[in-house]
PDB file of C-alpha atoms in Angstrom:
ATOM      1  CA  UNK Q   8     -18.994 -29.198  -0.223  1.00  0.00           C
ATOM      2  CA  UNK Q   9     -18.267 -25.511  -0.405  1.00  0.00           C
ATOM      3  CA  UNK Q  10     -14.496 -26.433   0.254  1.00  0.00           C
ATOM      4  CA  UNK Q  11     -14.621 -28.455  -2.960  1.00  0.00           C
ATOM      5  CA  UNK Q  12     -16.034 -26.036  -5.106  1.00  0.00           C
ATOM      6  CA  UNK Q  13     -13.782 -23.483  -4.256  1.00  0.00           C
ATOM      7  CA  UNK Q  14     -10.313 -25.462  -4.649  1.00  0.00           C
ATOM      8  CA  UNK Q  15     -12.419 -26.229  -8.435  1.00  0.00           C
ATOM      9  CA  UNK Q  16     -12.368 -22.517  -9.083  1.00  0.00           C
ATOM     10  CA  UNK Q  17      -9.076 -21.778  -8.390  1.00  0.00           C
ATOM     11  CA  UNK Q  18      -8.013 -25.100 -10.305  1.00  0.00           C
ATOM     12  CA  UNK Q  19     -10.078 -24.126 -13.604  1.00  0.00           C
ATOM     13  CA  UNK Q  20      -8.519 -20.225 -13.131  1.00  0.00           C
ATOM     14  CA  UNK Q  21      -5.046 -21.759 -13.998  1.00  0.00           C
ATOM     15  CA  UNK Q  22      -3.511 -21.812 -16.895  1.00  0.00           C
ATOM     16  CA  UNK Q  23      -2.640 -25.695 -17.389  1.00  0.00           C
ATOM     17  CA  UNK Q  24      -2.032 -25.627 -13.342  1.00  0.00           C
ATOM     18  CA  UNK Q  25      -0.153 -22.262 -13.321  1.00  0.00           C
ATOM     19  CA  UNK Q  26      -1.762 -18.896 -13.372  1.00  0.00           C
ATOM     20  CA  UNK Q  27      -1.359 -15.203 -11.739  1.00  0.00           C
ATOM     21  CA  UNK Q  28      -3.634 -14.102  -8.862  1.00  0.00           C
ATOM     22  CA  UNK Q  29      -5.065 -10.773 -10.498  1.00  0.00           C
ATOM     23  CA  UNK Q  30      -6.686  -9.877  -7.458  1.00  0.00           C
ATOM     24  CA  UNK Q  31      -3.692 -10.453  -4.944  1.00  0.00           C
ATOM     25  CA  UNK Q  32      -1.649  -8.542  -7.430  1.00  0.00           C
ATOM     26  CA  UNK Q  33      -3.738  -5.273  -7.842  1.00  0.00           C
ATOM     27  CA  UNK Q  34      -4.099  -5.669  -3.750  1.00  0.00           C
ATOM     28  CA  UNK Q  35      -0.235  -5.272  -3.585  1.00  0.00           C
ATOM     29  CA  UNK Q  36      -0.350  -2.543  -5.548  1.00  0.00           C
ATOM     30  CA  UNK Q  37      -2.918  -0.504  -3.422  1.00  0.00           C
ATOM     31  CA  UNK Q  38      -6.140  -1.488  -5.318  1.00  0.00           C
ATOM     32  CA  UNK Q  39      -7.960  -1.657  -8.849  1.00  0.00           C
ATOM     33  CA  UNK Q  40      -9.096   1.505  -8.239  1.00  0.00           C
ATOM     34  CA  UNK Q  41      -7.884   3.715 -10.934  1.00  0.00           C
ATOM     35  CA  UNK Q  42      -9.264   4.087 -14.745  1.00  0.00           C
ATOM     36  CA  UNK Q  43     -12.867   2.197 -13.885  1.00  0.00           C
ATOM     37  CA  UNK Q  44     -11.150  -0.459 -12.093  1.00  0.00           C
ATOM     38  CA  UNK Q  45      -8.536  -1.749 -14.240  1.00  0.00           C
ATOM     39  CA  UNK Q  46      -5.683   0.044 -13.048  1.00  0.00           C
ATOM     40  CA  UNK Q  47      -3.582   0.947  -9.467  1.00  0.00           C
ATOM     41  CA  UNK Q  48      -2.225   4.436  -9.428  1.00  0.00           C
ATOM     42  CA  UNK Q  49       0.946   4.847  -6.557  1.00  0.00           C
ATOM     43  CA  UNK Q  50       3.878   6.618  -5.367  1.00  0.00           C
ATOM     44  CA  UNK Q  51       7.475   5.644  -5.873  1.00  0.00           C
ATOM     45  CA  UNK Q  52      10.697   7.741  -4.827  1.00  0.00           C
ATOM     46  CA  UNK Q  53       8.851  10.543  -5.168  1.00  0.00           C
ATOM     47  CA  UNK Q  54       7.011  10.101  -9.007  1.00  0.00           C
ATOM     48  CA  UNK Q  55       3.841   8.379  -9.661  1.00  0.00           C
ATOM     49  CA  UNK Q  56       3.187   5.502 -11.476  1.00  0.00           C
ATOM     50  CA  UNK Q  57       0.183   3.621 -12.815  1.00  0.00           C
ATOM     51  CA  UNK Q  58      -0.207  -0.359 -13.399  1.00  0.00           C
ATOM     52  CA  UNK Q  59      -2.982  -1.845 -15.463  1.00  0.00           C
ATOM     53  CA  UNK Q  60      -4.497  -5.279 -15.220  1.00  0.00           C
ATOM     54  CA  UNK Q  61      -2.015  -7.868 -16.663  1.00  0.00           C
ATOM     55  CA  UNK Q  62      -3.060  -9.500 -19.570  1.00  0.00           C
ATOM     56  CA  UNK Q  63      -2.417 -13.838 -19.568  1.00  0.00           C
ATOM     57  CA  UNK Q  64      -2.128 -16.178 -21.679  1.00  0.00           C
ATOM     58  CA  UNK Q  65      -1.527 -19.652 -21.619  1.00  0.00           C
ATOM     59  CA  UNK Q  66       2.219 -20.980 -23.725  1.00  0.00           C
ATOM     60  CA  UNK Q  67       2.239 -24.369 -25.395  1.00  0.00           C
ATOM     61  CA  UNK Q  68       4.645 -25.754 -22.800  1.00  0.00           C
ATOM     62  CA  UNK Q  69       2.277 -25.645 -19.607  1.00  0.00           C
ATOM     63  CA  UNK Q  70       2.862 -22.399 -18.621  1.00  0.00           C
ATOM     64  CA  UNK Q  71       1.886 -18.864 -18.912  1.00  0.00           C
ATOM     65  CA  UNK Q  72       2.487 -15.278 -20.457  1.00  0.00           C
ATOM     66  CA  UNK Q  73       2.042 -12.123 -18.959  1.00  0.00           C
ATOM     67  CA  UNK Q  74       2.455  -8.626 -20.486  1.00  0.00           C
ATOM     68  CA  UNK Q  75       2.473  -5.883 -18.161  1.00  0.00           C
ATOM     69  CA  UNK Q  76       1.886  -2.372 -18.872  1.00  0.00           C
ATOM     70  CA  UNK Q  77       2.922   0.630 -16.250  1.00  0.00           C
ATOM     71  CA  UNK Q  78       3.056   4.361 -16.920  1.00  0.00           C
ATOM     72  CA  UNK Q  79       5.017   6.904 -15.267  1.00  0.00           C
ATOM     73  CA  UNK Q  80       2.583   9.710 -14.984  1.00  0.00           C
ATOM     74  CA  UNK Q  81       4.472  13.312 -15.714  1.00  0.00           C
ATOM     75  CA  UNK Q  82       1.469  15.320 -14.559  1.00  0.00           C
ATOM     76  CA  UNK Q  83      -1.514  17.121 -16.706  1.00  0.00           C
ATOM     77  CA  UNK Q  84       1.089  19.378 -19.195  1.00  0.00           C
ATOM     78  CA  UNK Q  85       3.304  16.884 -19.860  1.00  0.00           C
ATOM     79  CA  UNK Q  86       2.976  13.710 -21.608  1.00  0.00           C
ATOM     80  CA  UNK Q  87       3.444  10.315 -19.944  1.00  0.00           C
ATOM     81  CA  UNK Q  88       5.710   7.827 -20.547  1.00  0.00           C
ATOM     82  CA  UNK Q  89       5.009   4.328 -21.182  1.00  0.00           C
ATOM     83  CA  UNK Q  90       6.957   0.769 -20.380  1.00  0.00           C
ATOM     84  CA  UNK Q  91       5.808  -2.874 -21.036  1.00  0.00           C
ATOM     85  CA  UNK Q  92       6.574  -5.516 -18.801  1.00  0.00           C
ATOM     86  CA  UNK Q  93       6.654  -8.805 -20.201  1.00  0.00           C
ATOM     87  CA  UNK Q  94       7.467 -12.540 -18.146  1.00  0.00           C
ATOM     88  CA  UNK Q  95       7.193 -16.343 -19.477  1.00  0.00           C
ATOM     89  CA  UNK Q  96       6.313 -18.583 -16.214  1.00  0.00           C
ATOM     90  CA  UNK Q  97       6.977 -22.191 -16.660  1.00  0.00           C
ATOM     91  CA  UNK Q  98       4.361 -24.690 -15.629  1.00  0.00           C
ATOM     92  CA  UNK Q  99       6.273 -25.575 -12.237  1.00  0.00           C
ATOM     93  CA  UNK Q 100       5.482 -21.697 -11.193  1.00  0.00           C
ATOM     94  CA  UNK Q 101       8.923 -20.289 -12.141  1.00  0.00           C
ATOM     95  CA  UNK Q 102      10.339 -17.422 -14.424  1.00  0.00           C
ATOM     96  CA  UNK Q 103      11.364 -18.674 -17.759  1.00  0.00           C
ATOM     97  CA  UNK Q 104      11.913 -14.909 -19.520  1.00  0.00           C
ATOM     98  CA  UNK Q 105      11.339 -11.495 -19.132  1.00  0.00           C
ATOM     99  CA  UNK Q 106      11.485  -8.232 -20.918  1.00  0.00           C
ATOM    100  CA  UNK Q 107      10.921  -4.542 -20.955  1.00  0.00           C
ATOM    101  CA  UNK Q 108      10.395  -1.769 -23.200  1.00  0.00           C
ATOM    102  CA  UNK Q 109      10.306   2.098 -22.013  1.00  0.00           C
ATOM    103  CA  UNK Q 110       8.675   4.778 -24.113  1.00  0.00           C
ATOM    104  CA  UNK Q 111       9.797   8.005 -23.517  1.00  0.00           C
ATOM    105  CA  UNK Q 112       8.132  10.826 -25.432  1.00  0.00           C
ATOM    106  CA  UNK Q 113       8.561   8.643 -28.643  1.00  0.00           C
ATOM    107  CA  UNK Q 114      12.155   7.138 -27.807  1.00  0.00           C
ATOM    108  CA  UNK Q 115      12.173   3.465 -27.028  1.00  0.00           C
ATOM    109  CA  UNK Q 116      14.749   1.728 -24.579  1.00  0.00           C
ATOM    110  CA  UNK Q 117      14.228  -1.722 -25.133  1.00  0.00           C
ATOM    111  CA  UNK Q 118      15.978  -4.237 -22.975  1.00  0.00           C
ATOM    112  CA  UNK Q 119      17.680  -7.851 -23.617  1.00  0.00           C
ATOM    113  CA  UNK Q 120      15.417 -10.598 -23.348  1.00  0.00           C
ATOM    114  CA  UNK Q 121      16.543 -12.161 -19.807  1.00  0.00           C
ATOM    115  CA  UNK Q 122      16.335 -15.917 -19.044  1.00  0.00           C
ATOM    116  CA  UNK Q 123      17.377 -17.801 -15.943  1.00  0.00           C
ATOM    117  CA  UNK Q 124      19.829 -19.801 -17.981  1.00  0.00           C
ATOM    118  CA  UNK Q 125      19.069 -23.252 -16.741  1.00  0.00           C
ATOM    119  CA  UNK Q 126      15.970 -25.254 -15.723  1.00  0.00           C
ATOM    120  CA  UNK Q 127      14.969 -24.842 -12.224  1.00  0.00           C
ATOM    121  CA  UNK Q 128      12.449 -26.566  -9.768  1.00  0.00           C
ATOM    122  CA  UNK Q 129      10.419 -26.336  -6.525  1.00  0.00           C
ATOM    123  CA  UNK Q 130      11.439 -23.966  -4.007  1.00  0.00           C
ATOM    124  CA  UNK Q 131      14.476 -21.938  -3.206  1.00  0.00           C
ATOM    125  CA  UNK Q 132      15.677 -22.606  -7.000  1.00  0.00           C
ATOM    126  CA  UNK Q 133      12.848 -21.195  -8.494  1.00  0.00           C
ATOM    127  CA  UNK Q 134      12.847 -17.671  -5.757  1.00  0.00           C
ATOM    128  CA  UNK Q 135      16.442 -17.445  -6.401  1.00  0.00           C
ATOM    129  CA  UNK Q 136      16.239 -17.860 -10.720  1.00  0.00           C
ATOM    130  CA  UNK Q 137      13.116 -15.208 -10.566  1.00  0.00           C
ATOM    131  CA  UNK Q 138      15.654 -12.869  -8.054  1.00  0.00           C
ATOM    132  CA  UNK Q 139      18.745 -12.830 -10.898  1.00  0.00           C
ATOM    133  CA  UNK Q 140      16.186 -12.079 -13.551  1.00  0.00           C
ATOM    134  CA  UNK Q 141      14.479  -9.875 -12.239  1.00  0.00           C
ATOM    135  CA  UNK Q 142      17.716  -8.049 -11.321  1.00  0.00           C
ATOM    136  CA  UNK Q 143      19.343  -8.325 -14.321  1.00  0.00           C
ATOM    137  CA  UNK Q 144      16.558  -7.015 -16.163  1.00  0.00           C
ATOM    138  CA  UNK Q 145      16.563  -3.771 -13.913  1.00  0.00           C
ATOM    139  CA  UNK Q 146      20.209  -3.015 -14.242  1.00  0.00           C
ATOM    140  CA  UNK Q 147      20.417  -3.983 -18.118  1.00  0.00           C
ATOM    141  CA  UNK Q 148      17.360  -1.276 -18.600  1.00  0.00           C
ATOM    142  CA  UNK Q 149      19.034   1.289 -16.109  1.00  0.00           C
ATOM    143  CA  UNK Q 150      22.819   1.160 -17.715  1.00  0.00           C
ATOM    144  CA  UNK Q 151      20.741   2.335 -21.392  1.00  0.00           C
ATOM    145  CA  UNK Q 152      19.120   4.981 -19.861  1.00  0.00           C
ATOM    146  CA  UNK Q 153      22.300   6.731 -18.195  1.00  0.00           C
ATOM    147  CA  UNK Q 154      23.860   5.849 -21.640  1.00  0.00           C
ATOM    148  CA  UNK Q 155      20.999   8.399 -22.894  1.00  0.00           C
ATOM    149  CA  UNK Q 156      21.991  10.870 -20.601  1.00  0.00           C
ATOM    150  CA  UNK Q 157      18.192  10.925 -18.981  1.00  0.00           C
ATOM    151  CA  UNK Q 158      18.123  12.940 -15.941  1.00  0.00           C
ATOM    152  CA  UNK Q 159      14.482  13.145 -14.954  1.00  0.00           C
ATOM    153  CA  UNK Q 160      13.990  11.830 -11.842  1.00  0.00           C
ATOM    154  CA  UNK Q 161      10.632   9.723 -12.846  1.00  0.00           C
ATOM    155  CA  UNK Q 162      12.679   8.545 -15.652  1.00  0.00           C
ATOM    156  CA  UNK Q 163      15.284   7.316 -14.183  1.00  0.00           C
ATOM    157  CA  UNK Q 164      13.691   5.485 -11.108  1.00  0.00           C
ATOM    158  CA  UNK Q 165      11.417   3.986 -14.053  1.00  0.00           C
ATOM    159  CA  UNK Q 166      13.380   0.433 -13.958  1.00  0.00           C
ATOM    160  CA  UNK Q 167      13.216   0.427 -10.198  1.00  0.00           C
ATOM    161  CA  UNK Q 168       9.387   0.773 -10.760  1.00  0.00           C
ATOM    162  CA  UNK Q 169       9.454  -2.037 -13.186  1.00  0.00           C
ATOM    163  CA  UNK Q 170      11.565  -3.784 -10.919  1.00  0.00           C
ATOM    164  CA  UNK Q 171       8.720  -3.815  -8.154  1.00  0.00           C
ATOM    165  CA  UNK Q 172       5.886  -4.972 -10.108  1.00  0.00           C
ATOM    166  CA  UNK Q 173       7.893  -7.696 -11.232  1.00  0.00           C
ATOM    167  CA  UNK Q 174       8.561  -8.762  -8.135  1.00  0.00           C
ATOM    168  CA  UNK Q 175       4.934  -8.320  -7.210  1.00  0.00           C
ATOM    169  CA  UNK Q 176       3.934  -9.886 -10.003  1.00  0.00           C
ATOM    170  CA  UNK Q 177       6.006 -13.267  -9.157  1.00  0.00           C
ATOM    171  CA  UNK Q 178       4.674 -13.311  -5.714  1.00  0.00           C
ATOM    172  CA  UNK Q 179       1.149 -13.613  -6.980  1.00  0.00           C
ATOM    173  CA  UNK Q 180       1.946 -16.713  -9.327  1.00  0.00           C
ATOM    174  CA  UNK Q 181      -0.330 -19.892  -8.228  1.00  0.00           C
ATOM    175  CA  UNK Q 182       0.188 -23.206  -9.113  1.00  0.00           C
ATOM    176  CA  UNK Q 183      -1.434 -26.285  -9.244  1.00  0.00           C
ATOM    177  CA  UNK Q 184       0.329 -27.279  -5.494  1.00  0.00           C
ATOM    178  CA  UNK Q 185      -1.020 -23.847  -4.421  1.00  0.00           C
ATOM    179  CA  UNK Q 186      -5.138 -24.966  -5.131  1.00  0.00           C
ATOM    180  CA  UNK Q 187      -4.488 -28.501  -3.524  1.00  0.00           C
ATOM    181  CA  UNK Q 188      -3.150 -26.631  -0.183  1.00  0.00           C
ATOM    182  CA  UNK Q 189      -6.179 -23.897   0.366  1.00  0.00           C
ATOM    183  CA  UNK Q 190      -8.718 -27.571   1.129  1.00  0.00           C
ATOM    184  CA  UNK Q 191      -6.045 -29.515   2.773  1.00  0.00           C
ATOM    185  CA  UNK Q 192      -5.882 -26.102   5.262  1.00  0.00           C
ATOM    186  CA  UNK Q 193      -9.561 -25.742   5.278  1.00  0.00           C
ATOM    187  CA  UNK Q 194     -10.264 -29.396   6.559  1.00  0.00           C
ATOM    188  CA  UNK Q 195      -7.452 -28.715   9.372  1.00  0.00           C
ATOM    189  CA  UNK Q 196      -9.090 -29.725  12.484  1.00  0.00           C
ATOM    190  CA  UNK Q 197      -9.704 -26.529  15.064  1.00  0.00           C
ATOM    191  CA  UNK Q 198      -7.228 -26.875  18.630  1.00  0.00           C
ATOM    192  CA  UNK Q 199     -10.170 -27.301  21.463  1.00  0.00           C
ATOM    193  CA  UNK Q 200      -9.741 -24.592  23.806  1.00  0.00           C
ATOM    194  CA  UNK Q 201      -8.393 -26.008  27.084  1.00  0.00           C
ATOM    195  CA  UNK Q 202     -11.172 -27.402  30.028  1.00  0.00           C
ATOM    196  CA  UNK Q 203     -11.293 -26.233  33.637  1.00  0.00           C
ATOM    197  CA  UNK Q 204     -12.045 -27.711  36.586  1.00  0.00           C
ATOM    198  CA  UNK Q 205     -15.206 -29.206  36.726  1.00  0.00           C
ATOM    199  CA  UNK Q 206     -17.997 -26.824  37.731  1.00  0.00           C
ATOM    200  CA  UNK Q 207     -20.299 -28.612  40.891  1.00  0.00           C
ATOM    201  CA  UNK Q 208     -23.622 -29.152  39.640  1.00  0.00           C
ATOM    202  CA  UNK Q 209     -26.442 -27.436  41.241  1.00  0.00           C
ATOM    203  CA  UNK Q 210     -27.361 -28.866  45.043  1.00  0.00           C
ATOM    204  CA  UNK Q 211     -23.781 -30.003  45.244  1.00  0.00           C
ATOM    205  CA  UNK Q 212     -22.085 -29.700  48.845  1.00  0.00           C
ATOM    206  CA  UNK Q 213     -19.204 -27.169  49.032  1.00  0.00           C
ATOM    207  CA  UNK Q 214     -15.819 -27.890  48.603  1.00  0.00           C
ATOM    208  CA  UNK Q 215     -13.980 -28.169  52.367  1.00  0.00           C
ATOM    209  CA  UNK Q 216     -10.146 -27.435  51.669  1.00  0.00           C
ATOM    210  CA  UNK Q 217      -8.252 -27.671  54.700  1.00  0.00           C
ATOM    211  CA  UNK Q 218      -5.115 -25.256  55.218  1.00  0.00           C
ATOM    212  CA  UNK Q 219      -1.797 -26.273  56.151  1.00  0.00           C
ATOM    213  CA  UNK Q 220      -1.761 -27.761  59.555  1.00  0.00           C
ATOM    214  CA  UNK Q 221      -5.602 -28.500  59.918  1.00  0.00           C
ATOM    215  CA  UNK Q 222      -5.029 -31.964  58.744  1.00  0.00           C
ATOM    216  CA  UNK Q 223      -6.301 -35.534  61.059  1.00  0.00           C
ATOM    217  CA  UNK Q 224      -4.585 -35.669  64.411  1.00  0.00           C
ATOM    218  CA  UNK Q 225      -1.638 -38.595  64.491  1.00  0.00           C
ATOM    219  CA  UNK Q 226      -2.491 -41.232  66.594  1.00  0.00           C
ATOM    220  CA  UNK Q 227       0.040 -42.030  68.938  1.00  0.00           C
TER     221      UNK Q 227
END
């Protein structure tokens, strides 16, 4: 019974049987710790970075959008800069689309709207399409900002920061397949630990083992 009702929570938390698990997301991050809980604050390359809690919504074709903000925090006189992080996940769990915009002290490096090209499905297909968009998307943002002759380090290693919490964010996409798998595990049958020897009940005569050699006498 409790089995059941869990698999129905996850099932109803997805998005037309696709969704993004907030929880295992933050977790990857370090924690919803920051900004009352609705943000992870970490260390990358040597600048620090804060993610909020993605915002989701469901898109007419089964699947989902998520929009993604992350700061790259420039420390208490300075102002920070801002990026948006935005992916389409088709109902079959895999990246349809993704973008990103950086704002930097009121400049705005917006990058090309990235798709995988091609439908793709189940497995190694769908790992490898998320993998070229994801690293097309970093190098297309990182070629306009060395064409704006940026040279702050946090500025620079913003795309690789993007970078990671898109591929965090991927890794925490659940499908329908996903909630069917958590009972069918559940109801997996535990391996019984292995038996000894019988243990003699109480009153029962000792055991006489005879060594090599003490064996009957052959009859001639």
């Amino acid at each position: 019974m409790i089995r059941t009702i869990l698999a129905l929570s996850l099932v109803t938390s997805l998005h037309a049987g696709v969704g993004i698990d907030i929880d295992a997301f933050g977790k990857s991050l370090g924690g919803w710790e920051a900004k009352g809980k609705s943000a992870c604050d970490y260390d990358l390359s040597g600048s620090s970075y804060r993610t909020y809690k993605p915002e989701i919504t469901p898109t007419p074709d089964g699947g989902v959008f998520a929009s993604l903000r992350i700061d790259h925090l420039r420390g208490w006189l300075s102002s920070n800069d801002h990026a948006v992080l935005e992916i389409t996940v088709g109902k079959d769990g895999s990246v349809v689309s993704a973008q990103s915009n950086l704002a930097l002290q009121g400049q705005t490096i917006a990058s090309d709207v990235i798709r995988t090209g091609g439908t793709v499905a189940g497995g190694a297909p769908v790992v490898g399409g998320a993998m070229k968009v994801g690293a097309d998307l970093t190098a297309d943002l990182t070629s306009k900002i060395m064409r704006e002759k940026i040279v702050e380090p946090g500025r620079v290693n913003f795309p690789a920061a993007i970078r990671h919490n898109y591929n965090l964010l991927f890794q925490a996409i659940r499908t329908q397949q996903d909630a069917a798998a958590a009972p069918a595990q559940a109801d997996k049958p535990a391996t019984p630990e292995p038996m000894g020897p019988p243990k003699p009940g109480p009153g029962a005569a000792p055991l006489e083992v005879k060594g090599v050699g003490q064996g009957q006498p052959l009859k001639k």
